[in-house]
Each structure stands twice: as structure tokens, then as C-alpha cells.
Amino acid sequence: MAIEVADKTYETDEEGYLVNLSDWSEEVANHIAESEGITMTDNHWEVVNFLREYYNEFQIAPAVRVLTKAIGKKLGSDKGNSKYLYELFPYGPAKQACKIAGLPKPTGCV
Amino acid sequence: MLHIVNKSPYERTALASCLAHAAKGSAVILIEDAVYAAVKGGAAEAELARAIGRVDVYALGPDIEARGMKDRVMDGVKVVDYGGFVDLAAEHRTNQSWL
Amino acid sequence: MFVNRKAPHGTIYALEALEVVLISAAFDQDVSLAFLDDGVYQLVKGQHTKAIDVKNFSPTYRALEGYDIEKLYVERESLEQRGLTEGDLIVPVAVMSAEELVRRMEAQDVVIGC
Amino acid sequence: MKFGLMINEGPYSHQASDTAYQFAKAALARGHQIHRVFFYNDGVNNATRLTEPPQDDRHIVNRWTKLAEEHGLDLVVCVAAGLRRGLVDENLAPGFRISGLGQLVESGIQADRLVVFGD
């Protein structure tokens, strides 16, 4: 599968995750979000950027529980809860936000 | 604790490390290529002999026979079959494989 | 307890063991990690895997704290044997003697050697 | 007593799967239960239906399938390790199922003993 953004083609897997993580850009993120029915706001970007920083530091996409806790620590408890995160990313703050952030699918499949 | 070792002592350090970490009164079972450690006259015999008494040492009979070592098992090593291996795992509250 | 005795990169065991550890965090178990023998190499600072084109998972050990996995035990004898010290490690750990490590192994319900 | 088994090596390259199989048979013969057999690392290759050894050799994959049928064993292949190695539902042998690592952790919790076979 592939997506097309500004005349460039980017390869994705069947669930829509970028195959080459280095393909990511804000335009690509916007495009993926749109196809998921999400309009990116500052609040969305805050989480997406947090995920990218987390990945850069630890080389994994965090489990939801860990993400929630870490966001609470950094952005305050009004944002570090699953209600807030699920409102932003209805299909799951880990799965959906990771896809938009251009990260691999979280290995949290218990 | 039951310690399970499956490496030849002539290729890897698993047995040495296991013996260094086996508490007094624990059991060690040699399976697969680790049964070569229990062969009389081998360089590993002395190391194993020093451990026997402090720990119980077992070796898996089918693996010994498969490797042509049936009549060469050193004294103090108890030979068991798969059922005996199961019994050892059941008798000990925990086990650890030294992979 | 997960007992890590293998070096990273040469085989996949260290990486896939870490994946089990991350999942086990979701089960509210009292998870501990022991590093001995070549397993201590997993925690060495300054691993750069770009040139061998293999995923560098060593920074992931620093994420364990966020997963509430805080019991990382490293055997002093294994470090010394390899010319390493606690300062060479990427993450805070409890360095302990083999004897102390054995005591902790003996106290476990389940030990997974990897 | 309930045993959980973990198999970390593929068939034929390594004896791990053979030893685990003999262990499982002996445990069942002694009246124990096998709570689950979890396949991890290259162990996932024990579950491919494409395996075809020479006729005079043991068929490690079919042997597990048969034992599972006879005793209702739960043979679980790790999804992440499977995907890495090209093991998916399409080439999964009968009697096996693909699931997450949580199944291993759960086996460690629920079984009385977890025994690991590998390299």
C-alpha cells in the first residue's frame, strides 16, 4: 500500500503505518490523520510530538498506560488521562497516534 | 531450584556459570549436549565432581545413549529418563534453563 | 525474573527477551531483570548499530522505569571479568555479588533464562 | 500439576523442540497437565505447515499437532516473533494459534511450573 502527499508516494503497511520511518513529515502526518478522520489541532500535535520524542529517546513506542503516565508527568494530569487521549485519538492513543507520528505499531499487543 | 543445562562444557560456559550460581542443595540436570560434561575421563569431570555433594547432578539417559556415552557416565551422576526429568521439575518449586 | 546471559546483536535473544519484559509489565507482576555473563553487554553505553544496520535497542532499557520495572540486577563478577564498571552502563542498576544474586534467584516464583 | 512450556528454537536445527516434546509426553503420561506450549524466537518455525522433512525423519510439526489433538494442548505462537519470521495464519499448521506475548506471561502466572527449552 501507499499514500500520496504533494506528488510524492510513501509506502505503508496494510494498516497504514509508514514502512520507512524516515519518510515522516508534518505533511505526511496531516495526510494520515485526515484519512483516519482526524483534524490535527495543537492538542493533537502535542501528543504526536511527545510520541516522537519518546521514540527518539527510547527506541520504542510506549504502551498506552506508559504513554498516559508520561504525558501526565510532562503536560499535566488534565492531559495525562485516557479520556482526554481517546477524545483526541478515538482509535487509541497508542495505535492511532503512533501511526500519525510515523512510528512503528506499539509492541503492546498483550 | 532445578537448573537445566543443555550445552557442552567444551563449547560454552553455561555449565560453569550454572554451577557457580547453584545454591547448596539445588539440583542440576544435564540434557542434550550438556551430557558430555558427565563423561568419565573428560576434562569437565573434575569440575562436576567438585559440585556433586553440594548439588545433586542428574543427566538425561536418552541423550547419553544417543551420543554413545552410555557406559561412560561418571560416578555420582544420576541418570534419569524423560519421566524422571518431569519428576525433578515437579519436585522443585522453581527451575531455570541456562541457555 | 528474567535472567539475561546473552550479548546483544550477535543473536536476537536479548532484543526478544526485552520485548517479553515490556509485555510482562502489564500484568502487575513483581518483575526483576538479572544481567550476568555476556548479558551485561546489553547494558553497555555507547552502542551504535547504524553501520551493521541492526536496531539499537539499548536505549529501551532506560524506558523500563516508566514501565515500573525498576529491579535491574547486574552481577559484579561478570562486569569485572569483562573489564566493565557500573559507570559503563546505560541505566541505573543494582550491582551485586553472585552470592546476593543467587539469593534473589532462589526467591523467585518463575525464572526465565534468556 | 500444571506445566507451561516455552520453546525458543526452530525444529531440526536444534534439539529444543524434540526435548520439549518428549518432556510434554512424559508429563502427560504421569498425569500432569500441560497448560500451554508457547513458541518464541525461532521456535515459531515449529508451527509452519510447509514443513516437509524426508520420510525417514520425524515430522516435528505434525507431531505437535497430533499431541495437541490427543490431549487438547494449547499451542501458542508469538505474533511478533512470527511476523518477523514470516509465520502467519496462512502457513500455520493445524493445532497452533497465533497470539501475543501476554499468553506466555499468563502461562508463567497460571502454571505451577514453566520450563524453557532453547539454545
Tab-separated table of C-alpha atoms in Angstrom, chain C residues 28-69:
chain	number	residue	atom	x	y	z
C	28	ASP	CA	1.202	-6.379	37.676
C	29	GLN	CA	3.874	-8.920	38.430
C	30	ASP	CA	6.944	-8.274	40.512
C	31	VAL	CA	9.314	-8.297	37.547
C	32	SER	CA	13.067	-8.273	38.007
C	33	LEU	CA	15.895	-8.500	35.487
C	34	ALA	CA	19.238	-10.087	36.207
C	35	PHE	CA	22.218	-9.449	33.944
C	36	LEU	CA	25.158	-11.797	34.213
C	37	ASP	CA	27.777	-13.391	31.981
C	38	ASP	CA	27.580	-11.827	28.478
C	39	GLY	CA	24.185	-10.380	29.401
C	40	VAL	CA	25.950	-7.400	30.980
C	41	TYR	CA	26.995	-6.314	27.484
C	42	GLN	CA	23.347	-5.499	26.766
C	43	LEU	CA	23.557	-2.508	29.095
C	44	VAL	CA	26.809	-1.001	27.864
C	45	LYS	CA	26.680	2.688	26.943
C	46	GLY	CA	27.615	3.986	23.529
C	47	GLN	CA	26.258	1.212	21.309
C	48	HIS	CA	25.985	2.482	17.730
C	49	THR	CA	24.421	-0.038	15.410
C	50	LYS	CA	23.955	2.082	12.312
C	51	ALA	CA	26.843	0.552	10.429
C	52	ILE	CA	25.592	-3.003	10.974
C	53	ASP	CA	22.038	-1.854	10.155
C	54	VAL	CA	20.528	-3.505	13.205
C	55	LYS	CA	18.026	-1.864	15.528
C	56	ASN	CA	19.730	-0.302	18.529
C	57	PHE	CA	17.530	-1.275	21.439
C	58	SER	CA	19.938	-0.332	24.203
C	59	PRO	CA	18.128	2.996	24.908
C	60	THR	CA	14.966	0.979	25.560
C	61	TYR	CA	16.392	-0.255	28.884
C	62	ARG	CA	16.062	3.346	30.038
C	63	ALA	CA	12.325	3.207	29.308
C	64	LEU	CA	11.825	0.349	31.785
C	65	GLU	CA	11.463	2.730	34.687
C	66	GLY	CA	8.381	4.221	33.009
C	67	TYR	CA	7.008	0.682	32.803
C	68	ASP	CA	7.506	0.384	36.582
C	69	ILE	CA	10.270	-2.154	36.103
